[in-house]
Amino acid sequence: MVESDGDGELEARLVEQEEFEPSAEFVEQANISDPKIYDEFEENWPGCWEQAAALLDWDSPYEDVLDDSNPPFYKWFTGGKLNASYNCLDRHVENGDKNRVAIKWEGEHGDTRTYTYQDLYREANEFAAALRDLGVEEDDVVTLYMPMIPELPIAMLACARIGAPHSVVFAGFSAEALATRMNSADSRFLVTCDGYYRRGDPLDHLDKANEGLDGVDHGVDAAVVVDRLGDDGFGHDLRGNQHDWDDLLDEHSGDRVDPVQRDAEDMLFLMYTSGTTGQPKGVKHTTGGYLSYAAWTSHAVLDIEKEDTYWCAADIGWITGHSYIVYGPLALGTTTVMYEGTPDYPNRSRLWELVEKYSVDIFYTAPTAIRAFMKWGTQFPERHDLSSLRLLGTVGEPINPRAWKWYYKHIGDEECPVVDTWWQTETGGMMITTLPGVGNMKPGSAGPPLPGVDAKVVDTGGEEVEAGRAGYLTVNKPWPGMLRTLYKNDERFIDEYWREYSDTDSDDPDDWVYFPEDGAKIDGDGYITILGRVDDVINVSGHRLGTMEIESAIVGVEGVAEAAVVGGKHDVKGEAVYAYVITEEGQAEDDEMRDRIVQGVEDAIGPIARPEQVLFTPELPKTRSGKIMRRLLEEIANGEELGDTTTLRNPEIVEEIQRKADAR
Ligand code: WTA
């Protein structure tokens, strides 16, 4: 949508950009504090990325850093062999860190579990042995449909150990979403759990998992079920091919499984994410490039040291949790905190209580959470000693300068740098952000591209825009953490990410440009402000949702003829789902119908996609060629002045929809 240009420029004028310097104390101890790194990486590209690979232990060394002979199918660290589980576990156990805490887990009720590297090593080995016993072979995709319990990272590392890529499906997703992903990935194995706690109540997760399993077309060989709820469980009997996690570990107690030597380019995992069509995309990440990049960015941007207690308050069901709860931090051998619950249960001090309790050094969260903290007030963080904090980070959506400053002041006490990290499921790790010990921070602006990352802001023709103007973000050189393709769909990979700005007939890598589908603006000093998605993706509380996916869920509800969904601004969630629905003749447009629509969306995707508002309309605003004018619907959702309606086939409908929206 070219319309985002105008908004971007407006914002650029309105936002008076202040700069904040990192404290001398922070800089002095930072993993990276010399600005020369930018030039060094540029001069020595792609060789610079050996610094990332050097953070890992390789079973056999790679021959080339980058093979760019067949763009956009880049290969990194070719010929190298390694194992991700070995790098996250064994080498720390062998190097004298076996008693260091790897995971500090806290349940919603305050129950805790502590895993040293030795503990994690033992359980990952036992579970790897169990998976093999169940028939999992190298390259089989194992689906993990689990909430924030320690068995999730253990299962991930067990899969990595035997070279079976995992595909984690966010526990809040519906049964249908699970089935879609298992079908798409040809996955015949599932690890799940009986349930988990949300705001004090146990949730029946196995019921959803079972329903999902029933929808797997190719059948399922085996499922493993973790008993999280104990006596609070829902009493499901396990099915014939379902196994209890604890029984399996008992059976394999003491077993050790040699880590499989994986090629650098072998798949480590698949992660499904939303795109423009109704079908989620299976993003493929590899062992060598991804892990190097996750480790390097954890080192360079999150400033993680072994001795730290580090907490990323995301869910492992999303890429942020993969890279920055599990792989990056564990590769570096630090202590990573995992929390099962929500930030406001049993009270709004919960996160700050944990920061104090565990003396957290580094805290990484999403702007949606920060906006909620801001709304609740400063009294909650003020009750706790947060002085252990050294660095703060945000990810997932643009952060407005007000929320940034609130975070900086009330959580970081104006002592901790804040890194605003732009990246995507597809990029594997951070791409645009300040290095906290090097650059000044400008609230609202993510910062310059990381060393070695070549990002630009261009116009529709691919020409770089002038400083201060809005355009489209592109990445002009490959990077180790990049997705390699969409699972079994090279064609869609090219269409979705490359076609827009590349000469797709060329085999010169300089002619290939990655398009992340974000709008952005760049300042004279090279700092990039991200303006948000320019495709049909909505970002609700930092969760990517495709409008097409939601629309097809709504159209699946009986009595619905057509639907259009847009993202409207929301002061906590960032964006919320607004649905405009045309019903079939004779269908009552009442609350019962609205409830069924909301339920339909929850069933197809999950509660995160629940529409904030459902508005019935006899027609949708359409161009003469029949395209729905989403921009107008967005303006209505946001209560904004309406733009041009003259190109519409049915301009009168816009006023009618607006009247209805105003009346609600
Ligand atoms: C948005 C999450 C502004 C962006 C890691 C991107 C951001 C999408 C930022 C990817 C940020 C992520 N500032 N926008 N710091 N970080 N985004 O795949 O629109 O869930 O394209 O990955 O989130 O979302 P995803």
XYZ file of C-alpha atoms and ligand atoms in Angstrom:
689
model
C 0.000 0.000 0.000
C 1.657 3.160 -1.174
C -0.634 5.083 1.183
C 1.753 4.396 4.030
C 4.096 6.981 2.510
C 1.952 9.859 3.612
C 1.571 8.608 7.174
C 5.268 8.011 7.430
C 6.157 11.504 6.445
C 3.677 12.919 8.871
C 5.126 10.873 11.654
C 8.623 11.941 10.666
C 7.669 15.545 11.190
C 5.725 15.051 14.373
C 8.272 13.013 16.208
C 10.920 15.181 17.668
C 13.770 12.765 17.922
C 15.807 12.861 21.026
C 18.959 10.835 21.366
C 20.120 8.881 24.371
C 23.651 7.750 24.980
C 24.537 4.474 26.634
C 26.201 5.048 29.998
C 29.975 4.826 30.235
C 29.501 2.002 32.685
C 27.524 -0.022 30.168
C 29.925 0.683 27.326
C 32.892 -0.374 29.390
C 31.550 -3.852 29.975
C 29.778 -4.312 26.609
C 30.611 -7.264 24.396
C 31.012 -4.816 21.535
C 31.960 -1.212 22.123
C 34.146 -0.253 19.188
C 32.291 1.465 16.337
C 34.956 0.195 13.938
C 32.994 -3.056 13.713
C 30.706 -1.482 11.079
C 33.585 -0.726 8.718
C 35.328 -3.975 9.467
C 32.262 -5.986 8.575
C 31.683 -4.016 5.422
C 35.269 -4.321 4.228
C 35.460 -7.987 5.033
C 32.024 -9.115 3.833
C 31.009 -12.010 3.813
C 34.138 -13.155 5.660
C 33.014 -11.054 8.634
C 30.422 -13.696 9.407
C 33.160 -16.083 10.433
C 32.953 -14.215 13.726
C 29.454 -15.614 14.142
C 30.447 -19.131 13.140
C 33.351 -18.924 15.591
C 30.878 -18.787 18.473
C 30.006 -22.417 17.693
C 31.846 -25.710 17.803
C 32.004 -27.406 14.414
C 32.514 -31.129 13.921
C 34.134 -30.416 10.613
C 35.077 -26.974 9.382
C 33.196 -25.275 6.559
C 34.875 -24.642 3.230
C 33.212 -21.411 2.143
C 31.496 -18.748 4.186
C 28.942 -18.084 1.461
C 27.943 -19.826 -1.726
C 25.970 -17.255 -3.719
C 26.142 -19.020 -7.069
C 22.408 -19.658 -7.243
C 20.518 -16.717 -5.761
C 18.218 -16.496 -3.882
C 19.136 -20.002 -2.724
C 22.129 -18.914 -0.720
C 24.202 -21.355 1.271
C 26.243 -20.433 4.323
C 29.247 -22.164 5.841
C 29.136 -24.805 3.144
C 30.535 -28.188 3.906
C 30.632 -27.508 7.648
C 29.150 -30.064 10.016
C 27.747 -29.413 13.447
C 24.935 -30.231 15.821
C 22.775 -27.563 17.470
C 22.038 -29.641 20.560
C 25.754 -30.290 21.034
C 26.392 -26.559 20.802
C 23.659 -25.700 23.296
C 24.389 -28.511 25.761
C 27.323 -30.909 25.510
C 30.069 -28.393 25.045
C 29.009 -26.463 28.150
C 28.853 -29.699 30.137
C 32.310 -30.636 28.853
C 33.773 -27.186 29.454
C 33.166 -27.014 33.177
C 29.774 -25.358 33.094
C 27.635 -28.383 33.784
C 26.369 -26.972 37.060
C 25.542 -23.580 35.646
C 21.802 -22.982 35.500
C 20.524 -23.217 31.937
C 16.805 -22.657 32.514
C 15.045 -21.052 35.428
C 11.404 -21.821 34.939
C 8.531 -20.339 36.872
C 4.955 -21.558 36.607
C 1.979 -19.327 36.856
C 1.338 -20.405 40.443
C 4.875 -19.709 41.531
C 6.008 -23.336 41.208
C 9.586 -23.367 40.012
C 12.012 -25.681 38.258
C 15.704 -25.189 37.754
C 17.673 -27.020 35.085
C 21.437 -26.933 35.044
C 23.184 -27.599 31.747
C 23.773 -31.123 33.014
C 20.041 -31.602 33.740
C 19.067 -30.289 30.352
C 21.702 -32.445 28.691
C 20.397 -35.545 30.465
C 16.757 -34.985 29.609
C 17.422 -33.966 26.016
C 19.415 -37.179 25.594
C 16.732 -39.327 27.158
C 14.016 -37.750 25.093
C 16.127 -38.031 21.936
C 16.447 -41.759 22.650
C 12.692 -41.957 23.193
C 11.946 -40.190 19.904
C 14.199 -42.597 18.037
C 12.462 -45.479 19.696
C 9.129 -44.130 18.519
C 10.440 -44.237 14.970
C 11.602 -40.668 14.418
C 14.387 -40.645 11.847
C 16.735 -37.953 10.686
C 14.852 -35.302 8.654
C 11.386 -36.321 9.945
C 9.491 -33.200 11.022
C 8.344 -33.394 14.643
C 5.539 -30.996 15.579
C 5.699 -29.498 19.061
C 2.366 -28.089 20.234
C 3.296 -26.949 23.681
C 2.999 -23.985 26.013
C 5.804 -22.439 28.061
C 6.961 -25.499 29.976
C 10.577 -26.721 30.127
C 9.685 -29.824 28.135
C 9.332 -27.589 25.065
C 13.001 -26.516 24.828
C 14.002 -30.036 25.883
C 11.993 -31.495 23.006
C 13.488 -28.941 20.595
C 17.018 -29.880 21.631
C 16.188 -33.593 21.487
C 14.958 -33.160 17.911
C 18.062 -31.169 16.995
C 20.191 -33.898 18.502
C 18.861 -36.573 16.153
C 18.595 -34.251 13.157
C 14.795 -34.215 13.134
C 13.582 -30.688 12.344
C 10.957 -29.392 14.750
C 7.925 -27.365 13.871
C 6.643 -25.586 16.957
C 2.985 -24.587 16.802
C 2.006 -21.849 19.275
C -0.143 -23.425 22.017
C -2.750 -20.681 21.672
C -3.461 -21.753 18.105
C -6.553 -23.818 17.423
C -6.877 -27.512 16.567
C -7.477 -26.598 12.958
C -4.325 -24.477 12.830
C -2.371 -27.419 14.248
C -3.763 -29.813 11.643
C -3.025 -27.392 8.788
C 0.603 -27.116 9.883
C 1.074 -30.858 10.411
C -0.440 -31.562 7.007
C 1.693 -28.954 5.309
C 4.901 -30.258 6.897
C 4.043 -33.948 6.357
C 4.635 -34.309 10.068
C 3.825 -37.712 11.575
C 4.948 -37.009 15.138
C 3.564 -34.715 17.788
C 4.701 -33.702 21.251
C 2.067 -31.946 23.324
C 0.742 -31.785 26.891
C -2.436 -32.316 28.880
C -2.888 -28.651 29.625
C -1.500 -25.563 31.297
C -2.578 -22.689 33.499
C -3.950 -19.372 32.385
C -4.991 -16.802 34.956
C -5.440 -19.417 37.621
C -7.433 -21.943 35.629
C -6.219 -25.126 34.012
C -6.769 -25.221 30.248
C -7.514 -28.445 28.431
C -4.837 -28.549 25.760
C -4.966 -32.247 24.925
C -8.557 -31.949 23.830
C -7.464 -29.405 21.205
C -4.421 -31.475 20.274
C -6.582 -34.569 19.780
C -8.982 -32.689 17.577
C -6.012 -31.437 15.577
C -4.620 -34.961 15.258
C -7.949 -36.109 13.855
C -7.465 -33.583 11.074
C -4.058 -34.871 9.983
C -4.638 -36.418 6.568
C -1.622 -38.705 6.425
C -2.144 -40.116 9.909
C 0.175 -39.840 12.875
C 2.725 -42.418 13.963
C 3.121 -41.334 17.559
C 2.336 -38.569 19.989
C 3.929 -37.784 23.339
C 1.937 -36.087 26.076
C 3.509 -34.181 28.959
C 1.547 -34.292 32.204
C 1.642 -30.658 33.231
C -1.565 -30.467 35.257
C -1.291 -33.508 37.524
C -4.445 -33.656 39.662
C -5.892 -30.622 37.882
C -5.906 -32.600 34.630
C -8.980 -33.381 32.582
C -8.717 -37.148 32.808
C -8.219 -37.932 29.116
C -7.075 -41.475 28.445
C -4.099 -41.593 26.148
C -4.826 -43.043 22.734
C -3.085 -46.129 21.379
C -0.206 -44.263 19.765
C 0.117 -41.720 22.572
C 2.827 -41.957 25.185
C 3.348 -40.306 28.512
C 6.473 -38.131 28.591
C 7.558 -39.226 32.080
C 7.146 -42.913 31.245
C 9.327 -42.467 28.185
C 12.041 -40.705 30.167
C 11.927 -43.447 32.796
C 12.256 -46.076 30.116
C 15.238 -44.264 28.652
C 16.737 -43.174 31.920
C 20.484 -42.692 31.534
C 20.428 -43.185 27.757
C 22.835 -41.128 25.725
C 22.428 -40.351 22.040
C 25.381 -39.167 19.998
C 24.546 -35.847 18.382
C 24.039 -36.406 14.649
C 26.486 -34.473 12.499
C 24.333 -32.159 10.462
C 25.396 -30.315 7.392
C 25.439 -26.543 7.936
C 22.627 -26.275 5.391
C 20.481 -29.065 6.867
C 17.151 -27.912 8.235
C 17.118 -27.181 11.967
C 13.458 -26.258 12.108
C 10.357 -25.077 10.334
C 8.313 -22.202 11.650
C 4.967 -21.365 10.173
C 4.060 -17.732 9.825
C 1.276 -15.714 8.269
C 1.460 -14.230 4.826
C -0.759 -12.695 2.237
C -2.690 -15.824 1.349
C -4.790 -18.046 3.576
C -2.049 -20.675 3.734
C 0.611 -20.115 6.400
C 4.182 -20.232 5.152
C 6.618 -22.874 6.403
C 9.810 -20.893 6.904
C 12.875 -23.138 6.719
C 15.875 -22.410 8.913
C 19.165 -24.240 8.790
C 21.620 -25.516 11.351
C 24.835 -23.589 10.625
C 23.694 -20.175 9.464
C 20.724 -19.822 11.787
C 22.527 -20.952 14.909
C 25.576 -18.791 14.187
C 23.346 -15.799 13.625
C 21.191 -16.398 16.726
C 24.333 -16.751 18.830
C 26.107 -13.746 17.328
C 23.147 -11.389 17.706
C 22.611 -12.620 21.284
C 26.237 -11.748 21.941
C 26.378 -8.459 20.031
C 22.933 -6.969 20.633
C 21.642 -8.594 23.807
C 25.147 -8.373 25.259
C 24.711 -11.791 26.857
C 27.506 -13.240 28.971
C 27.533 -16.668 30.523
C 27.238 -15.220 34.008
C 24.040 -13.342 33.169
C 20.478 -14.151 34.032
C 18.672 -13.285 30.896
C 14.929 -13.117 30.342
C 13.063 -12.904 27.084
C 9.384 -12.720 28.026
C 8.125 -14.008 24.678
C 6.562 -17.380 23.916
C 8.693 -20.103 22.366
C 5.798 -20.662 19.955
C 7.072 -17.645 18.000
C 10.431 -17.026 16.362
C 11.514 -14.670 19.152
C 11.379 -17.529 21.615
C 13.251 -19.861 19.266
C 16.146 -17.492 18.693
C 16.249 -15.623 21.975
C 14.910 -17.949 24.674
C 16.338 -21.184 23.365
C 19.033 -21.228 20.682
C 20.957 -17.957 21.085
C 21.176 -17.880 24.884
C 21.824 -21.610 25.290
C 24.497 -21.586 22.589
C 26.221 -18.889 24.647
C 25.825 -20.934 27.833
C 23.907 -18.367 29.833
C 20.944 -18.696 32.206
C 17.624 -18.158 30.479
C 14.382 -17.505 32.365
C 11.103 -19.024 31.220
C 7.757 -17.933 32.612
C 4.528 -19.834 32.016
C 1.948 -17.162 32.729
C 0.693 -13.737 31.780
C 2.122 -10.442 33.089
C -0.979 -9.533 35.092
C -1.648 -12.725 36.961
C -1.993 -12.975 39.925
C -1.152 -9.267 39.898
C 0.362 -6.586 37.746
C 3.692 -6.778 39.528
C 4.323 -10.336 38.414
C 7.134 -9.661 35.947
C 8.910 -7.190 38.229
C 8.627 -9.649 41.067
C 10.497 -12.151 38.872
C 13.127 -9.624 37.777
C 13.846 -8.963 41.452
C 13.653 -12.615 42.508
C 16.077 -13.837 39.853
C 18.213 -10.678 39.641
C 17.606 -10.496 35.924
C 20.367 -8.673 34.030
C 18.801 -8.421 30.590
C 15.098 -8.165 29.798
C 13.595 -8.467 26.315
C 9.874 -7.991 25.594
C 7.343 -6.592 23.117
C 5.950 -3.064 22.805
C 2.427 -4.373 23.441
C 3.519 -5.461 26.923
C 5.234 -2.125 27.527
C 2.078 -0.252 26.563
C 0.106 -2.381 29.006
C 2.643 -1.692 31.807
C 2.386 1.997 31.026
C -1.385 1.888 31.268
C -1.298 0.052 34.598
C 0.999 2.673 36.096
C 4.414 3.032 37.677
C 3.335 1.802 41.111
C 3.904 -1.826 40.058
C 7.537 -1.646 38.953
C 8.218 0.793 41.778
C 7.423 -1.896 44.338
C 10.391 -3.943 43.201
C 14.134 -3.649 43.110
C 14.990 -3.682 39.428
C 18.558 -2.535 39.883
C 19.989 -5.826 38.586
C 18.917 -4.835 35.054
C 21.666 -3.814 32.659
C 19.966 -3.866 29.267
C 16.415 -3.728 27.911
C 15.114 -4.780 24.534
C 11.938 -4.721 22.475
C 10.789 -6.635 19.431
C 7.774 -7.405 17.310
C 6.253 -4.090 16.292
C 7.069 -0.414 16.172
C 7.409 1.171 19.603
C 6.154 4.697 19.925
C 8.597 7.146 21.548
C 6.346 7.596 24.575
C 6.345 3.883 25.401
C 10.067 3.697 24.694
C 10.779 6.499 27.161
C 8.507 4.999 29.767
C 10.389 1.706 29.512
C 13.758 3.466 29.628
C 12.791 5.492 32.673
C 10.546 3.304 34.794
C 12.066 -0.094 34.125
C 15.643 0.833 33.261
C 15.967 3.780 35.639
C 17.626 5.686 32.790
C 20.653 3.441 33.247
C 19.962 0.635 30.783
C 20.241 1.026 27.041
C 17.110 -0.038 25.159
C 17.615 -1.995 21.943
C 14.651 -1.763 19.576
C 15.267 -4.793 17.388
C 13.660 -5.132 13.977
C 13.580 -8.580 12.457
C 11.206 -11.298 11.261
C 10.492 -15.009 11.409
C 12.192 -15.124 8.031
C 15.367 -13.301 9.062
C 16.048 -15.749 11.905
C 17.593 -13.039 14.044
C 17.895 -9.306 14.542
C 18.694 -7.146 11.525
C 18.171 -3.503 12.417
C 18.966 -2.156 15.863
C 21.636 -0.229 17.684
C 24.554 -2.093 19.188
C 23.950 -1.110 22.802
C 27.577 -0.364 23.621
C 28.186 1.569 20.423
C 25.330 3.673 19.127
C 23.069 6.313 20.582
C 19.415 5.427 20.868
C 16.624 7.369 19.223
C 13.222 6.458 20.682
C 10.931 5.154 17.978
C 13.735 4.397 15.558
C 15.115 0.865 15.535
C 18.586 2.073 14.563
C 21.062 1.334 11.793
C 21.318 -2.084 10.134
C 23.612 -4.372 12.108
C 27.210 -4.672 10.927
C 27.260 -6.865 7.835
C 23.566 -6.268 7.137
C 22.780 -4.246 4.049
C 19.313 -2.710 4.420
C 17.906 0.184 2.437
C 14.713 2.198 2.176
C 13.554 2.454 -1.432
C 10.636 3.701 -3.497
C 8.390 1.517 -5.639
C 11.021 1.605 -8.388
C 13.746 0.353 -6.076
C 15.574 3.699 -5.868
C 16.770 4.766 -2.448
C 14.550 7.473 -0.969
C 15.927 10.685 0.442
C 16.634 10.934 4.134
C 13.470 11.574 6.121
C 11.115 10.177 3.522
C 9.114 7.020 3.796
C 9.514 4.056 1.496
C 9.930 0.324 1.546
C 12.515 -1.603 3.473
C 14.757 -3.952 1.484
C 17.701 -6.134 2.390
C 20.271 -6.085 -0.359
C 22.737 -8.738 0.697
C 22.162 -12.204 2.145
C 22.886 -12.926 5.830
C 23.546 -16.209 7.654
C 20.239 -16.331 9.571
C 18.063 -15.928 6.502
C 15.321 -18.400 5.641
C 16.453 -20.742 2.901
C 13.082 -21.338 1.334
C 9.436 -22.005 2.169
C 8.952 -25.670 2.909
C 8.631 -27.537 -0.372
C 7.692 -24.342 -2.154
C 10.639 -22.576 -3.796
C 8.289 -20.817 -6.171
C 6.338 -19.140 -3.402
C 9.614 -18.279 -1.660
C 10.678 -16.278 -4.719
C 7.243 -14.741 -5.217
C 6.795 -13.648 -1.626
C 10.196 -12.230 -0.834
C 12.222 -11.571 -3.953
C 10.148 -10.888 -7.033
C 9.226 -7.329 -6.069
C 12.729 -5.839 -6.304
C 14.896 -8.484 -7.999
C 15.798 -9.356 -11.530
C 14.651 -12.915 -11.145
C 16.258 -13.987 -14.427
C 19.700 -13.039 -13.215
C 22.151 -15.251 -11.398
C 24.154 -12.265 -10.181
C 23.469 -11.934 -6.438
C 23.613 -8.136 -6.781
C 20.372 -8.352 -8.736
C 18.564 -10.092 -5.893
C 16.871 -8.016 -3.207
C 14.918 -9.355 -0.251
C 11.623 -7.581 0.430
C 10.367 -7.950 4.029
C 7.080 -6.168 3.247
C 7.592 -3.428 5.807
C 7.401 0.308 5.256
C 10.248 2.373 6.707
C 11.957 5.722 6.740
C 15.648 6.418 7.000
C 17.335 9.407 8.639
C 20.433 11.223 7.463
C 22.489 9.281 9.973
C 21.277 5.949 8.631
C 18.847 5.199 11.449
C 15.764 3.354 10.243
C 12.272 3.825 11.619
C 9.942 0.958 10.822
C 6.445 2.042 9.850
C 4.770 -1.373 9.790
C 3.594 -3.973 7.320
C 2.641 -3.016 3.809
C 1.022 -6.361 2.994
C -2.197 -7.873 4.283
C -0.711 -8.849 7.589
C -1.988 -7.482 10.893
C 0.270 -7.272 13.907
C -1.849 -7.935 17.002
C 0.171 -7.719 20.212
C 3.260 -8.527 18.189
C 1.607 -11.594 16.639
C 1.486 -11.799 12.893
C -1.940 -12.634 11.512
C -2.941 -12.822 7.880
C -6.151 -10.999 7.012
C -6.892 -13.718 4.459
C -6.698 -16.415 7.113
C -9.158 -14.545 9.314
C -11.451 -13.750 6.403
C -11.626 -17.349 5.307
C -12.460 -18.358 8.884
C -15.322 -15.847 8.932
C -16.625 -16.868 5.542
C -16.664 -20.429 6.861
C -19.325 -19.457 9.413
C -22.850 -20.365 8.380
C -24.836 -17.341 7.236
C -21.809 -15.299 6.140
C -21.549 -14.317 2.492
C -18.402 -12.193 2.431
C -15.981 -10.616 4.836
C -13.126 -8.143 4.912
C -10.749 -7.794 7.813
C -8.396 -4.919 8.561
C -6.130 -3.861 11.386
C -7.325 -0.892 13.399
C -5.123 0.946 15.882
C -5.340 -0.281 19.463
C -3.613 1.399 22.376
C -2.340 -1.808 23.970
C -2.350 -4.424 21.223
C -0.911 -2.067 18.616
C -3.414 -3.337 16.116
C -6.730 -5.111 16.579
C -8.860 -7.080 14.154
C -11.853 -5.243 12.688
C -14.211 -7.386 10.634
C -16.740 -6.133 8.083
C -19.221 -8.841 7.245
C -21.923 -9.315 4.645
C -24.495 -11.888 5.688
C -26.598 -14.114 3.502
C -30.194 -13.179 2.735
C -32.479 -13.734 5.698
C -29.666 -14.111 8.218
C -30.305 -12.070 11.374
C -27.505 -9.581 12.070
C -27.563 -9.881 15.813
C -25.295 -10.650 18.748
C -25.791 -14.357 18.286
C -24.395 -14.059 14.767
C -21.524 -11.926 16.032
C -20.691 -14.535 18.652
C -20.675 -17.270 16.051
C -18.285 -15.251 13.904
C -15.927 -14.673 16.815
C -16.112 -18.363 17.678
C -15.428 -19.288 14.063
C -12.226 -17.273 14.130
C -11.179 -18.782 17.458
C -11.781 -22.267 16.110
C -9.874 -21.699 12.898
C -6.913 -19.780 14.287
C -7.113 -19.135 18.016
C -8.216 -16.477 20.504
C -5.383 -14.129 19.457
C -7.185 -13.522 16.159
C -10.533 -12.721 17.797
C -12.139 -9.688 16.126
C -12.370 -6.611 18.302
C -15.400 -5.511 16.339
C -17.750 -7.201 13.892
C -19.717 -4.801 11.757
C -22.462 -5.973 9.408
C -22.753 -4.221 6.097
C -24.781 -4.854 2.951
C -21.707 -4.302 0.762
C -17.971 -3.748 0.985
C -16.318 -0.726 -0.619
C -14.879 -1.942 -3.908
C -12.949 -0.442 -6.759
C -14.368 -0.699 -10.249
C -12.207 -3.739 -10.814
C -13.787 -5.361 -7.773
C -10.919 -5.047 -5.327
C -11.883 -4.369 -1.727
C -10.593 -0.945 -0.653
C -9.108 -1.941 2.673
C -7.581 1.474 3.194
C -11.072 2.958 3.627
C -12.051 0.243 6.071
C -8.886 0.934 8.022
C -9.726 4.616 8.151
C -13.182 3.794 9.437
C -11.754 1.422 12.059
C -9.389 4.159 13.196
C -12.030 6.878 13.196
C -9.920 8.815 10.713
C -10.944 11.209 8.036
C -11.788 9.264 4.904
C -9.542 9.478 1.886
C -10.582 9.537 -1.710
C -13.668 7.468 -2.498
C -14.147 8.546 -6.092
C -12.533 5.454 -7.564
C -15.126 3.279 -5.869
C -17.868 1.447 -7.615
C -20.120 2.034 -4.593
C -18.990 5.205 -2.765
C -22.252 5.528 -0.866
C -21.541 2.371 1.115
C -18.596 3.981 2.872
C -20.760 6.540 4.617
C -23.194 3.871 5.631
C -20.452 1.748 7.181
C -19.082 4.796 8.919
C -22.487 5.683 10.361
C -22.781 2.174 11.740
C -19.282 2.306 13.186
C -20.006 5.645 14.852
C -23.221 4.280 16.313
C -21.410 1.462 18.107
C 7.306 -6.259 12.817
C 9.018 -11.081 15.004
C 8.914 -2.391 14.171
C 7.594 -6.010 11.348
C 10.503 -11.054 15.388
C 8.035 -7.366 10.861
C 8.817 -4.671 14.017
C 7.169 -8.291 11.665
C 9.915 -4.792 14.910
C 7.772 -9.655 11.831
C 10.478 -3.592 15.439
C 9.280 -6.773 14.286
N 9.947 -2.414 15.044
N 8.333 -3.477 13.661
N 11.479 -3.597 16.318
N 10.166 -6.108 15.051
N 8.447 -5.917 13.671
O 7.743 -12.662 11.876
O 6.404 -5.599 10.717
O 6.495 -12.412 14.059
O 7.849 -7.548 9.486
O 8.877 -11.713 13.797
O 7.022 -7.646 12.927
O 7.010 -10.436 12.716
P 7.476 -11.885 13.112
